[in-house]
JSON list of N, CA and C in Angstrom, two decimals:
[
{"chain": "A", "resi": 1325, "resn": "LEU", "atom": "N", "xyz": [38.36, -55.15, 32.19]},
{"chain": "A", "resi": 1325, "resn": "LEU", "atom": "CA", "xyz": [38.55, -56.26, 33.09]},
{"chain": "A", "resi": 1325, "resn": "LEU", "atom": "C", "xyz": [38.88, -55.72, 34.38]},
{"chain": "A", "resi": 1326, "resn": "ASN", "atom": "N", "xyz": [39.80, -54.75, 34.39]},
{"chain": "A", "resi": 1326, "resn": "ASN", "atom": "CA", "xyz": [40.20, -54.20, 35.81]},
{"chain": "A", "resi": 1326, "resn": "ASN", "atom": "C", "xyz": [38.99, -53.64, 36.40]},
{"chain": "A", "resi": 1327, "resn": "GLU", "atom": "N", "xyz": [38.04, -52.90, 35.84]},
{"chain": "A", "resi": 1327, "resn": "GLU", "atom": "CA", "xyz": [36.88, -52.44, 36.63]},
{"chain": "A", "resi": 1327, "resn": "GLU", "atom": "C", "xyz": [36.06, -53.65, 37.04]},
{"chain": "A", "resi": 1328, "resn": "LEU", "atom": "N", "xyz": [35.85, -54.56, 36.38]},
{"chain": "A", "resi": 1328, "resn": "LEU", "atom": "CA", "xyz": [35.08, -55.74, 36.85]},
{"chain": "A", "resi": 1328, "resn": "LEU", "atom": "C", "xyz": [35.66, -56.49, 38.04]},
{"chain": "A", "resi": 1329, "resn": "LYS", "atom": "N", "xyz": [37.01, -56.59, 37.80]},
{"chain": "A", "resi": 1329, "resn": "LYS", "atom": "CA", "xyz": [37.75, -57.14, 38.96]},
{"chain": "A", "resi": 1329, "resn": "LYS", "atom": "C", "xyz": [37.60, -56.37, 40.33]},
{"chain": "A", "resi": 1330, "resn": "ALA", "atom": "N", "xyz": [37.72, -55.05, 40.26]},
{"chain": "A", "resi": 1330, "resn": "ALA", "atom": "CA", "xyz": [37.59, -54.05, 41.32]},
{"chain": "A", "resi": 1330, "resn": "ALA", "atom": "C", "xyz": [36.16, -54.25, 41.84]},
{"chain": "A", "resi": 1331, "resn": "LEU", "atom": "N", "xyz": [35.03, -54.39, 41.11]},
{"chain": "A", "resi": 1331, "resn": "LEU", "atom": "CA", "xyz": [33.73, -54.56, 41.54]},
{"chain": "A", "resi": 1331, "resn": "LEU", "atom": "C", "xyz": [33.53, -55.88, 42.16]},
{"chain": "A", "resi": 1332, "resn": "LEU", "atom": "N", "xyz": [34.10, -56.80, 41.62]},
{"chain": "A", "resi": 1332, "resn": "LEU", "atom": "CA", "xyz": [33.88, -58.11, 42.36]},
{"chain": "A", "resi": 1332, "resn": "LEU", "atom": "C", "xyz": [34.62, -58.22, 43.65]},
{"chain": "A", "resi": 1333, "resn": "GLU", "atom": "N", "xyz": [35.79, -57.56, 43.80]},
{"chain": "A", "resi": 1333, "resn": "GLU", "atom": "CA", "xyz": [36.44, -57.57, 45.09]},
{"chain": "A", "resi": 1333, "resn": "GLU", "atom": "C", "xyz": [35.75, -56.75, 46.11]},
{"chain": "A", "resi": 1334, "resn": "GLN", "atom": "N", "xyz": [34.99, -55.73, 45.68]},
{"chain": "A", "resi": 1334, "resn": "GLN", "atom": "CA", "xyz": [34.29, -54.94, 46.53]},
{"chain": "A", "resi": 1334, "resn": "GLN", "atom": "C", "xyz": [33.00, -55.58, 46.90]},
{"chain": "A", "resi": 1335, "resn": "ALA", "atom": "N", "xyz": [32.40, -56.33, 46.08]},
{"chain": "A", "resi": 1335, "resn": "ALA", "atom": "CA", "xyz": [31.12, -57.06, 46.37]},
{"chain": "A", "resi": 1335, "resn": "ALA", "atom": "C", "xyz": [31.52, -58.19, 47.25]},
{"chain": "A", "resi": 1336, "resn": "ILE", "atom": "N", "xyz": [32.73, -58.68, 47.32]},
{"chain": "A", "resi": 1336, "resn": "ILE", "atom": "CA", "xyz": [33.13, -59.80, 48.23]},
{"chain": "A", "resi": 1336, "resn": "ILE", "atom": "C", "xyz": [33.44, -59.28, 49.62]},
{"chain": "A", "resi": 1337, "resn": "ALA", "atom": "N", "xyz": [34.22, -58.09, 49.59]},
{"chain": "A", "resi": 1337, "resn": "ALA", "atom": "CA", "xyz": [34.45, -57.59, 50.84]},
{"chain": "A", "resi": 1337, "resn": "ALA", "atom": "C", "xyz": [33.43, -57.06, 51.61]},
{"chain": "A", "resi": 1338, "resn": "SER", "atom": "N", "xyz": [32.29, -56.54, 50.88]},
{"chain": "A", "resi": 1338, "resn": "SER", "atom": "CA", "xyz": [31.12, -55.95, 51.48]},
{"chain": "A", "resi": 1338, "resn": "SER", "atom": "C", "xyz": [29.89, -57.05, 51.85]},
{"chain": "A", "resi": 1339, "resn": "GLY", "atom": "N", "xyz": [30.35, -58.37, 51.52]},
{"chain": "A", "resi": 1339, "resn": "GLY", "atom": "CA", "xyz": [29.44, -59.39, 51.77]},
{"chain": "A", "resi": 1339, "resn": "GLY", "atom": "C", "xyz": [28.25, -59.39, 50.73]},
{"chain": "A", "resi": 1340, "resn": "GLU", "atom": "N", "xyz": [28.24, -58.73, 49.44]},
{"chain": "A", "resi": 1340, "resn": "GLU", "atom": "CA", "xyz": [27.42, -58.89, 48.57]},
{"chain": "A", "resi": 1340, "resn": "GLU", "atom": "C", "xyz": [27.29, -60.23, 47.91]},
{"chain": "A", "resi": 1341, "resn": "ILE", "atom": "N", "xyz": [28.55, -60.80, 47.77]},
{"chain": "A", "resi": 1341, "resn": "ILE", "atom": "CA", "xyz": [28.72, -62.11, 47.17]},
{"chain": "A", "resi": 1341, "resn": "ILE", "atom": "C", "xyz": [29.65, -62.85, 48.33]},
{"chain": "A", "resi": 1342, "resn": "GLU", "atom": "N", "xyz": [29.07, -64.20, 48.50]},
{"chain": "A", "resi": 1342, "resn": "GLU", "atom": "CA", "xyz": [29.69, -65.10, 49.39]},
{"chain": "A", "resi": 1342, "resn": "GLU", "atom": "C", "xyz": [31.22, -65.17, 48.87]},
{"chain": "A", "resi": 1343, "resn": "GLN", "atom": "N", "xyz": [32.12, -65.61, 49.92]},
{"chain": "A", "resi": 1343, "resn": "GLN", "atom": "CA", "xyz": [33.54, -65.64, 49.60]},
{"chain": "A", "resi": 1343, "resn": "GLN", "atom": "C", "xyz": [33.85, -66.59, 48.49]},
{"chain": "A", "resi": 1344, "resn": "GLU", "atom": "N", "xyz": [33.29, -67.88, 48.70]},
{"chain": "A", "resi": 1344, "resn": "GLU", "atom": "CA", "xyz": [33.35, -69.07, 47.95]},
{"chain": "A", "resi": 1344, "resn": "GLU", "atom": "C", "xyz": [32.97, -68.79, 46.31]},
{"chain": "A", "resi": 1345, "resn": "SER", "atom": "N", "xyz": [31.74, -68.15, 46.28]},
{"chain": "A", "resi": 1345, "resn": "SER", "atom": "CA", "xyz": [31.31, -67.68, 45.00]},
{"chain": "A", "resi": 1345, "resn": "SER", "atom": "C", "xyz": [32.17, -66.63, 44.29]},
{"chain": "A", "resi": 1346, "resn": "GLY", "atom": "N", "xyz": [32.64, -65.64, 45.17]},
{"chain": "A", "resi": 1346, "resn": "GLY", "atom": "CA", "xyz": [33.38, -64.62, 44.65]},
{"chain": "A", "resi": 1346, "resn": "GLY", "atom": "C", "xyz": [34.63, -65.05, 44.24]},
{"chain": "A", "resi": 1347, "resn": "SER", "atom": "N", "xyz": [35.25, -66.14, 44.83]},
{"chain": "A", "resi": 1347, "resn": "SER", "atom": "CA", "xyz": [36.62, -66.64, 44.39]},
{"chain": "A", "resi": 1347, "resn": "SER", "atom": "C", "xyz": [36.34, -67.34, 43.09]},
{"chain": "A", "resi": 1348, "resn": "THR", "atom": "N", "xyz": [35.21, -68.10, 42.91]},
{"chain": "A", "resi": 1348, "resn": "THR", "atom": "CA", "xyz": [34.93, -68.78, 41.61]},
{"chain": "A", "resi": 1348, "resn": "THR", "atom": "C", "xyz": [34.88, -67.62, 40.51]},
{"chain": "A", "resi": 1349, "resn": "ALA", "atom": "N", "xyz": [34.22, -66.38, 40.80]},
{"chain": "A", "resi": 1349, "resn": "ALA", "atom": "CA", "xyz": [34.16, -65.45, 39.78]},
{"chain": "A", "resi": 1349, "resn": "ALA", "atom": "C", "xyz": [35.34, -64.82, 39.49]},
{"chain": "A", "resi": 1350, "resn": "LEU", "atom": "N", "xyz": [36.10, -64.75, 40.49]},
{"chain": "A", "resi": 1350, "resn": "LEU", "atom": "CA", "xyz": [37.64, -64.12, 40.14]},
{"chain": "A", "resi": 1350, "resn": "LEU", "atom": "C", "xyz": [38.49, -65.04, 39.54]},
{"chain": "A", "resi": 1351, "resn": "ASN", "atom": "N", "xyz": [38.24, -66.42, 39.67]},
{"chain": "A", "resi": 1351, "resn": "ASN", "atom": "CA", "xyz": [39.02, -67.36, 38.81]},
{"chain": "A", "resi": 1351, "resn": "ASN", "atom": "C", "xyz": [38.64, -67.34, 37.34]},
{"chain": "A", "resi": 1352, "resn": "ASP", "atom": "N", "xyz": [37.24, -67.25, 37.20]},
{"chain": "A", "resi": 1352, "resn": "ASP", "atom": "CA", "xyz": [36.63, -66.98, 35.97]},
{"chain": "A", "resi": 1352, "resn": "ASP", "atom": "C", "xyz": [37.20, -65.70, 35.30]},
{"chain": "A", "resi": 1353, "resn": "LEU", "atom": "N", "xyz": [37.25, -64.66, 35.89]},
{"chain": "A", "resi": 1353, "resn": "LEU", "atom": "CA", "xyz": [38.07, -63.56, 35.31]},
{"chain": "A", "resi": 1353, "resn": "LEU", "atom": "C", "xyz": [39.46, -63.57, 34.99]},
{"chain": "A", "resi": 1354, "resn": "GLN", "atom": "N", "xyz": [40.12, -64.34, 35.87]},
{"chain": "A", "resi": 1354, "resn": "GLN", "atom": "CA", "xyz": [41.58, -64.64, 35.44]},
{"chain": "A", "resi": 1354, "resn": "GLN", "atom": "C", "xyz": [41.62, -65.54, 34.27]},
{"chain": "A", "resi": 1355, "resn": "ASP", "atom": "N", "xyz": [40.75, -66.47, 34.12]},
{"chain": "A", "resi": 1355, "resn": "ASP", "atom": "CA", "xyz": [40.75, -67.33, 32.86]},
{"chain": "A", "resi": 1355, "resn": "ASP", "atom": "C", "xyz": [40.51, -66.52, 31.66]},
{"chain": "A", "resi": 1356, "resn": "ILE", "atom": "N", "xyz": [39.56, -65.40, 31.71]},
{"chain": "A", "resi": 1356, "resn": "ILE", "atom": "CA", "xyz": [39.36, -64.50, 30.71]},
{"chain": "A", "resi": 1356, "resn": "ILE", "atom": "C", "xyz": [40.58, -63.65, 30.37]},
{"chain": "A", "resi": 1357, "resn": "GLU", "atom": "N", "xyz": [41.23, -63.16, 31.33]},
{"chain": "A", "resi": 1357, "resn": "GLU", "atom": "CA", "xyz": [42.60, -62.36, 31.13]},
{"chain": "A", "resi": 1357, "resn": "GLU", "atom": "C", "xyz": [43.61, -63.29, 30.37]},
{"chain": "A", "resi": 1358, "resn": "THR", "atom": "N", "xyz": [43.65, -64.46, 30.93]},
{"chain": "A", "resi": 1358, "resn": "THR", "atom": "CA", "xyz": [44.70, -65.49, 30.21]},
{"chain": "A", "resi": 1358, "resn": "THR", "atom": "C", "xyz": [44.33, -65.69, 28.72]},
{"chain": "A", "resi": 1359, "resn": "GLU", "atom": "N", "xyz": [42.96, -65.95, 28.59]},
{"chain": "A", "resi": 1359, "resn": "GLU", "atom": "CA", "xyz": [42.48, -66.20, 27.30]},
{"chain": "A", "resi": 1359, "resn": "GLU", "atom": "C", "xyz": [42.59, -65.02, 26.21]},
{"chain": "A", "resi": 1360, "resn": "THR", "atom": "N", "xyz": [42.27, -63.97, 26.74]},
{"chain": "A", "resi": 1360, "resn": "THR", "atom": "CA", "xyz": [42.35, -62.62, 25.84]},
{"chain": "A", "resi": 1360, "resn": "THR", "atom": "C", "xyz": [44.03, -62.27, 25.53]},
{"chain": "A", "resi": 1361, "resn": "GLY", "atom": "N", "xyz": [44.82, -62.82, 26.41]},
{"chain": "A", "resi": 1361, "resn": "GLY", "atom": "CA", "xyz": [46.22, -62.55, 26.10]},
{"chain": "A", "resi": 1361, "resn": "GLY", "atom": "C", "xyz": [46.79, -63.56, 25.07]},
{"chain": "A", "resi": 1362, "resn": "LYS", "atom": "N", "xyz": [46.08, -64.54, 24.69]},
{"chain": "A", "resi": 1362, "resn": "LYS", "atom": "CA", "xyz": [46.66, -65.43, 23.56]},
{"chain": "A", "resi": 1362, "resn": "LYS", "atom": "C", "xyz": [46.58, -65.02, 22.27]},
{"chain": "A", "resi": 1363, "resn": "GLU", "atom": "N", "xyz": [47.38, -65.61, 21.54]},
{"chain": "A", "resi": 1363, "resn": "GLU", "atom": "CA", "xyz": [47.39, -65.06, 19.97]},
{"chain": "A", "resi": 1363, "resn": "GLU", "atom": "C", "xyz": [46.11, -65.27, 19.37]},
{"chain": "A", "resi": 1364, "resn": "SER", "atom": "N", "xyz": [45.52, -66.42, 19.64]},
{"chain": "A", "resi": 1364, "resn": "SER", "atom": "CA", "xyz": [44.20, -66.80, 19.08]},
{"chain": "A", "resi": 1364, "resn": "SER", "atom": "C", "xyz": [43.18, -67.15, 20.15]},
{"chain": "A", "resi": 1365, "resn": "PRO", "atom": "N", "xyz": [42.67, -66.01, 20.79]},
{"chain": "A", "resi": 1365, "resn": "PRO", "atom": "CA", "xyz": [41.64, -66.23, 21.83]},
{"chain": "A", "resi": 1365, "resn": "PRO", "atom": "C", "xyz": [40.45, -66.96, 21.57]},
{"chain": "A", "resi": 1366, "resn": "ARG", "atom": "N", "xyz": [39.86, -67.83, 22.24]},
{"chain": "A", "resi": 1366, "resn": "ARG", "atom": "CA", "xyz": [38.75, -68.52, 21.85]},
{"chain": "A", "resi": 1366, "resn": "ARG", "atom": "C", "xyz": [37.56, -67.76, 22.40]},
{"chain": "A", "resi": 1367, "resn": "SER", "atom": "N", "xyz": [36.61, -67.11, 21.65]},
{"chain": "A", "resi": 1367, "resn": "SER", "atom": "CA", "xyz": [35.51, -66.46, 21.99]},
{"chain": "A", "resi": 1367, "resn": "SER", "atom": "C", "xyz": [34.53, -67.17, 22.93]},
{"chain": "A", "resi": 1368, "resn": "GLY", "atom": "N", "xyz": [34.19, -68.38, 22.52]},
{"chain": "A", "resi": 1368, "resn": "GLY", "atom": "CA", "xyz": [33.40, -69.32, 23.26]},
{"chain": "A", "resi": 1368, "resn": "GLY", "atom": "C", "xyz": [33.78, -69.40, 24.62]},
{"chain": "A", "resi": 1369, "resn": "ARG", "atom": "N", "xyz": [35.15, -69.62, 24.83]},
{"chain": "A", "resi": 1369, "resn": "ARG", "atom": "CA", "xyz": [35.51, -69.78, 26.15]},
{"chain": "A", "resi": 1369, "resn": "ARG", "atom": "C", "xyz": [35.41, -68.32, 26.92]},
{"chain": "A", "resi": 1370, "resn": "ILE", "atom": "N", "xyz": [35.62, -67.35, 26.49]},
{"chain": "A", "resi": 1370, "resn": "ILE", "atom": "CA", "xyz": [35.50, -66.07, 27.12]},
{"chain": "A", "resi": 1370, "resn": "ILE", "atom": "C", "xyz": [34.00, -65.90, 27.45]},
{"chain": "A", "resi": 1371, "resn": "THR", "atom": "N", "xyz": [33.20, -66.03, 26.52]},
{"chain": "A", "resi": 1371, "resn": "THR", "atom": "CA", "xyz": [31.66, -65.84, 26.73]},
{"chain": "A", "resi": 1371, "resn": "THR", "atom": "C", "xyz": [31.11, -66.77, 27.90]},
{"chain": "A", "resi": 1372, "resn": "ARG", "atom": "N", "xyz": [31.63, -68.03, 27.82]},
{"chain": "A", "resi": 1372, "resn": "ARG", "atom": "CA", "xyz": [31.16, -68.96, 28.89]},
{"chain": "A", "resi": 1372, "resn": "ARG", "atom": "C", "xyz": [31.51, -68.49, 30.33]},
{"chain": "A", "resi": 1373, "resn": "ARG", "atom": "N", "xyz": [32.76, -68.09, 30.37]},
{"chain": "A", "resi": 1373, "resn": "ARG", "atom": "CA", "xyz": [33.30, -67.58, 31.59]},
{"chain": "A", "resi": 1373, "resn": "ARG", "atom": "C", "xyz": [32.53, -66.29, 32.10]},
{"chain": "A", "resi": 1374, "resn": "LEU", "atom": "N", "xyz": [32.15, -65.45, 31.07]},
{"chain": "A", "resi": 1374, "resn": "LEU", "atom": "CA", "xyz": [31.47, -64.30, 31.36]},
{"chain": "A", "resi": 1374, "resn": "LEU", "atom": "C", "xyz": [29.97, -64.70, 31.84]},
{"chain": "A", "resi": 1375, "resn": "GLU", "atom": "N", "xyz": [29.40, -65.79, 31.26]},
{"chain": "A", "resi": 1375, "resn": "GLU", "atom": "CA", "xyz": [28.09, -66.08, 31.61]},
{"chain": "A", "resi": 1375, "resn": "GLU", "atom": "C", "xyz": [28.13, -66.87, 33.02]},
{"chain": "A", "resi": 1376, "resn": "ASP", "atom": "N", "xyz": [29.21, -67.50, 33.32]},
{"chain": "A", "resi": 1376, "resn": "ASP", "atom": "CA", "xyz": [29.43, -68.03, 34.69]},
{"chain": "A", "resi": 1376, "resn": "ASP", "atom": "C", "xyz": [29.49, -66.91, 35.80]},
{"chain": "A", "resi": 1377, "resn": "MET", "atom": "N", "xyz": [30.11, -65.92, 35.44]},
{"chain": "A", "resi": 1377, "resn": "MET", "atom": "CA", "xyz": [30.25, -64.79, 36.22]},
{"chain": "A", "resi": 1377, "resn": "MET", "atom": "C", "xyz": [28.79, -64.22, 36.57]},
{"chain": "A", "resi": 1378, "resn": "THR", "atom": "N", "xyz": [28.09, -64.06, 35.53]},
{"chain": "A", "resi": 1378, "resn": "THR", "atom": "CA", "xyz": [26.67, -63.30, 35.49]},
{"chain": "A", "resi": 1378, "resn": "THR", "atom": "C", "xyz": [25.96, -64.32, 36.39]},
{"chain": "A", "resi": 1379, "resn": "GLU", "atom": "N", "xyz": [26.00, -65.68, 36.45]},
{"chain": "A", "resi": 1379, "resn": "GLU", "atom": "CA", "xyz": [25.17, -66.48, 37.21]},
{"chain": "A", "resi": 1379, "resn": "GLU", "atom": "C", "xyz": [25.55, -66.39, 38.65]},
{"chain": "A", "resi": 1380, "resn": "VAL", "atom": "N", "xyz": [26.87, -66.28, 38.94]},
{"chain": "A", "resi": 1380, "resn": "VAL", "atom": "CA", "xyz": [27.21, -65.99, 40.41]},
{"chain": "A", "resi": 1380, "resn": "VAL", "atom": "C", "xyz": [26.76, -64.74, 40.91]},
{"chain": "A", "resi": 1381, "resn": "ILE", "atom": "N", "xyz": [26.89, -63.63, 40.01]},
{"chain": "A", "resi": 1381, "resn": "ILE", "atom": "CA", "xyz": [26.48, -62.32, 40.45]},
{"chain": "A", "resi": 1381, "resn": "ILE", "atom": "C", "xyz": [24.77, -62.34, 40.64]},
{"chain": "A", "resi": 1382, "resn": "SER", "atom": "N", "xyz": [24.11, -62.90, 39.72]},
{"chain": "A", "resi": 1382, "resn": "SER", "atom": "CA", "xyz": [22.71, -63.08, 39.80]},
{"chain": "A", "resi": 1382, "resn": "SER", "atom": "C", "xyz": [22.26, -63.85, 41.11]},
{"chain": "A", "resi": 1383, "resn": "ALA", "atom": "N", "xyz": [23.01, -64.62, 41.41]},
{"chain": "A", "resi": 1383, "resn": "ALA", "atom": "CA", "xyz": [22.67, -65.52, 42.63]},
{"chain": "A", "resi": 1383, "resn": "ALA", "atom": "C", "xyz": [23.10, -64.82, 43.98]},
{"chain": "A", "resi": 1384, "resn": "ALA", "atom": "N", "xyz": [23.56, -63.86, 43.87]},
{"chain": "A", "resi": 1384, "resn": "ALA", "atom": "CA", "xyz": [24.08, -63.04, 45.11]},
{"chain": "A", "resi": 1384, "resn": "ALA", "atom": "C", "xyz": [22.70, -62.56, 45.94]},
{"chain": "A", "resi": 1385, "resn": "GLY", "atom": "N", "xyz": [22.67, -62.94, 47.12]},
{"chain": "A", "resi": 1385, "resn": "GLY", "atom": "CA", "xyz": [21.52, -62.72, 47.90]},
{"chain": "A", "resi": 1385, "resn": "GLY", "atom": "C", "xyz": [21.33, -61.21, 48.06]},
{"chain": "A", "resi": 1386, "resn": "LYS", "atom": "N", "xyz": [22.36, -60.35, 48.21]},
{"chain": "A", "resi": 1386, "resn": "LYS", "atom": "CA", "xyz": [22.39, -58.90, 48.49]},
{"chain": "A", "resi": 1386, "resn": "LYS", "atom": "C", "xyz": [22.85, -58.11, 47.42]},
{"chain": "A", "resi": 1387, "resn": "ALA", "atom": "N", "xyz": [21.92, -57.66, 46.55]},
{"chain": "A", "resi": 1387, "resn": "ALA", "atom": "CA", "xyz": [22.43, -57.00, 45.39]},
{"chain": "A", "resi": 1387, "resn": "ALA", "atom": "C", "xyz": [22.77, -55.58, 45.78]},
{"chain": "A", "resi": 1388, "resn": "GLY", "atom": "N", "xyz": [23.82, -55.33, 46.21]},
{"chain": "A", "resi": 1388, "resn": "GLY", "atom": "CA", "xyz": [24.47, -53.98, 46.61]},
{"chain": "A", "resi": 1388, "resn": "GLY", "atom": "C", "xyz": [24.94, -53.16, 45.27]},
{"chain": "A", "resi": 1389, "resn": "THR", "atom": "N", "xyz": [25.62, -52.11, 45.59]},
{"chain": "A", "resi": 1389, "resn": "THR", "atom": "CA", "xyz": [26.09, -51.37, 44.74]},
{"chain": "A", "resi": 1389, "resn": "THR", "atom": "C", "xyz": [27.16, -51.99, 43.58]},
{"chain": "A", "resi": 1390, "resn": "ALA", "atom": "N", "xyz": [28.02, -52.75, 44.21]},
{"chain": "A", "resi": 1390, "resn": "ALA", "atom": "CA", "xyz": [29.05, -53.38, 43.41]},
{"chain": "A", "resi": 1390, "resn": "ALA", "atom": "C", "xyz": [28.44, -54.48, 42.55]},
{"chain": "A", "resi": 1391, "resn": "VAL", "atom": "N", "xyz": [27.43, -55.12, 42.82]},
{"chain": "A", "resi": 1391, "resn": "VAL", "atom": "CA", "xyz": [26.75, -56.11, 42.19]},
{"chain": "A", "resi": 1391, "resn": "VAL", "atom": "C", "xyz": [26.05, -55.53, 41.10]},
{"chain": "A", "resi": 1392, "resn": "LEU", "atom": "N", "xyz": [25.36, -54.46, 41.41]},
{"chain": "A", "resi": 1392, "resn": "LEU", "atom": "CA", "xyz": [24.46, -53.73, 40.31]},
{"chain": "A", "resi": 1392, "resn": "LEU", "atom": "C", "xyz": [25.51, -53.15, 39.31]},
{"chain": "A", "resi": 1393, "resn": "LYS", "atom": "N", "xyz": [26.59, -52.63, 39.72]},
{"chain": "A", "resi": 1393, "resn": "LYS", "atom": "CA", "xyz": [27.55, -51.98, 38.74]},
{"chain": "A", "resi": 1393, "resn": "LYS", "atom": "C", "xyz": [28.09, -53.06, 37.86]},
{"chain": "A", "resi": 1394, "resn": "ALA", "atom": "N", "xyz": [28.38, -54.28, 38.41]},
{"chain": "A", "resi": 1394, "resn": "ALA", "atom": "CA", "xyz": [29.17, -55.36, 37.78]},
{"chain": "A", "resi": 1394, "resn": "ALA", "atom": "C", "xyz": [28.42, -56.12, 36.49]},
{"chain": "A", "resi": 1395, "resn": "THR", "atom": "N", "xyz": [27.02, -55.91, 36.80]},
{"chain": "A", "resi": 1395, "resn": "THR", "atom": "CA", "xyz": [26.18, -56.61, 35.87]},
{"chain": "A", "resi": 1395, "resn": "THR", "atom": "C", "xyz": [26.12, -56.12, 34.26]},
{"chain": "A", "resi": 1396, "resn": "PRO", "atom": "N", "xyz": [25.98, -54.64, 34.30]},
{"chain": "A", "resi": 1396, "resn": "PRO", "atom": "CA", "xyz": [26.12, -54.06, 32.88]},
{"chain": "A", "resi": 1396, "resn": "PRO", "atom": "C", "xyz": [27.69, -54.01, 32.25]},
{"chain": "A", "resi": 1397, "resn": "VAL", "atom": "N", "xyz": [28.67, -54.32, 33.15]},
{"chain": "A", "resi": 1397, "resn": "VAL", "atom": "CA", "xyz": [29.98, -54.40, 32.79]},
{"chain": "A", "resi": 1397, "resn": "VAL", "atom": "C", "xyz": [30.18, -55.77, 32.05]},
{"chain": "A", "resi": 1398, "resn": "ILE", "atom": "N", "xyz": [29.58, -56.66, 32.69]},
{"chain": "A", "resi": 1398, "resn": "ILE", "atom": "CA", "xyz": [29.68, -58.02, 32.09]},
{"chain": "A", "resi": 1398, "resn": "ILE", "atom": "C", "xyz": [28.96, -58.10, 30.86]},
{"chain": "A", "resi": 1399, "resn": "ALA", "atom": "N", "xyz": [27.64, -57.65, 30.77]},
{"chain": "A", "resi": 1399, "resn": "ALA", "atom": "CA", "xyz": [27.02, -57.51, 29.54]},
{"chain": "A", "resi": 1399, "resn": "ALA", "atom": "C", "xyz": [27.75, -56.72, 28.34]},
{"chain": "A", "resi": 1400, "resn": "ALA", "atom": "N", "xyz": [28.39, -55.69, 28.74]},
{"chain": "A", "resi": 1400, "resn": "ALA", "atom": "CA", "xyz": [29.06, -54.91, 27.70]},
{"chain": "A", "resi": 1400, "resn": "ALA", "atom": "C", "xyz": [30.32, -55.91, 27.17]},
{"chain": "A", "resi": 1401, "resn": "LEU", "atom": "N", "xyz": [30.83, -56.48, 28.15]},
{"chain": "A", "resi": 1401, "resn": "LEU", "atom": "CA", "xyz": [32.18, -57.28, 27.76]},
{"chain": "A", "resi": 1401, "resn": "LEU", "atom": "C", "xyz": [31.69, -58.43, 26.92]},
{"chain": "A", "resi": 1402, "resn": "MET", "atom": "N", "xyz": [30.44, -59.01, 27.12]},
{"chain": "A", "resi": 1402, "resn": "MET", "atom": "CA", "xyz": [29.95, -59.99, 26.17]},
{"chain": "A", "resi": 1402, "resn": "MET", "atom": "C", "xyz": [29.63, -59.51, 24.82]},
{"chain": "A", "resi": 1403, "resn": "GLN", "atom": "N", "xyz": [29.10, -58.28, 24.59]},
{"chain": "A", "resi": 1403, "resn": "GLN", "atom": "CA", "xyz": [29.20, -57.69, 23.33]},
{"chain": "A", "resi": 1403, "resn": "GLN", "atom": "C", "xyz": [30.32, -57.34, 22.68]},
{"chain": "A", "resi": 1404, "resn": "ALA", "atom": "N", "xyz": [31.42, -57.11, 23.44]},
{"chain": "A", "resi": 1404, "resn": "ALA", "atom": "CA", "xyz": [32.63, -56.68, 23.00]},
{"chain": "A", "resi": 1404, "resn": "ALA", "atom": "C", "xyz": [33.32, -57.99, 22.47]},
{"chain": "A", "resi": 1405, "resn": "VAL", "atom": "N", "xyz": [33.06, -59.12, 23.17]},
{"chain": "A", "resi": 1405, "resn": "VAL", "atom": "CA", "xyz": [33.76, -60.51, 22.71]},
{"chain": "A", "resi": 1405, "resn": "VAL", "atom": "C", "xyz": [33.14, -60.71, 21.28]},
{"chain": "A", "resi": 1406, "resn": "LYS", "atom": "N", "xyz": [31.75, -60.60, 21.01]},
{"chain": "A", "resi": 1406, "resn": "LYS", "atom": "CA", "xyz": [31.17, -60.85, 19.81]},
{"chain": "A", "resi": 1406, "resn": "LYS", "atom": "C", "xyz": [31.73, -60.11, 18.68]},
{"chain": "A", "resi": 1407, "resn": "LEU", "atom": "N", "xyz": [32.19, -58.87, 18.96]},
{"chain": "A", "resi": 1407, "resn": "LEU", "atom": "CA", "xyz": [32.71, -57.96, 17.95]},
{"chain": "A", "resi": 1407, "resn": "LEU", "atom": "C", "xyz": [34.21, -58.13, 17.64]},
{"chain": "A", "resi": 1408, "resn": "ILE", "atom": "N", "xyz": [34.96, -58.31, 18.80]},
{"chain": "A", "resi": 1408, "resn": "ILE", "atom": "CA", "xyz": [36.39, -58.44, 18.59]},
{"chain": "A", "resi": 1408, "resn": "ILE", "atom": "C", "xyz": [36.82, -59.66, 18.05]},
{"chain": "A", "resi": 1409, "resn": "PHE", "atom": "N", "xyz": [36.41, -60.84, 18.62]},
{"chain": "A", "resi": 1409, "resn": "PHE", "atom": "CA", "xyz": [36.88, -62.13, 18.41]},
{"chain": "A", "resi": 1409, "resn": "PHE", "atom": "C", "xyz": [35.92, -62.82, 17.40]}
]
């Protein structure tokens, strides 16, 4: 999650993702962090937030390095959610 956060922040700073969309994605990431810290995390909620983040990243007009690196990280996290929760 830390790697994904760093990539999102990099994408926002470099203009790969618009500020508003980037803030939405970072809020989704915060929700994921909160949910995973619960005693009984809801995998569906985590997956939905990851899907929302994928949509934001896919809609980014400028697919630079950070966006290209973030996409497989999100996919790996989605697979991990299925296995862990």
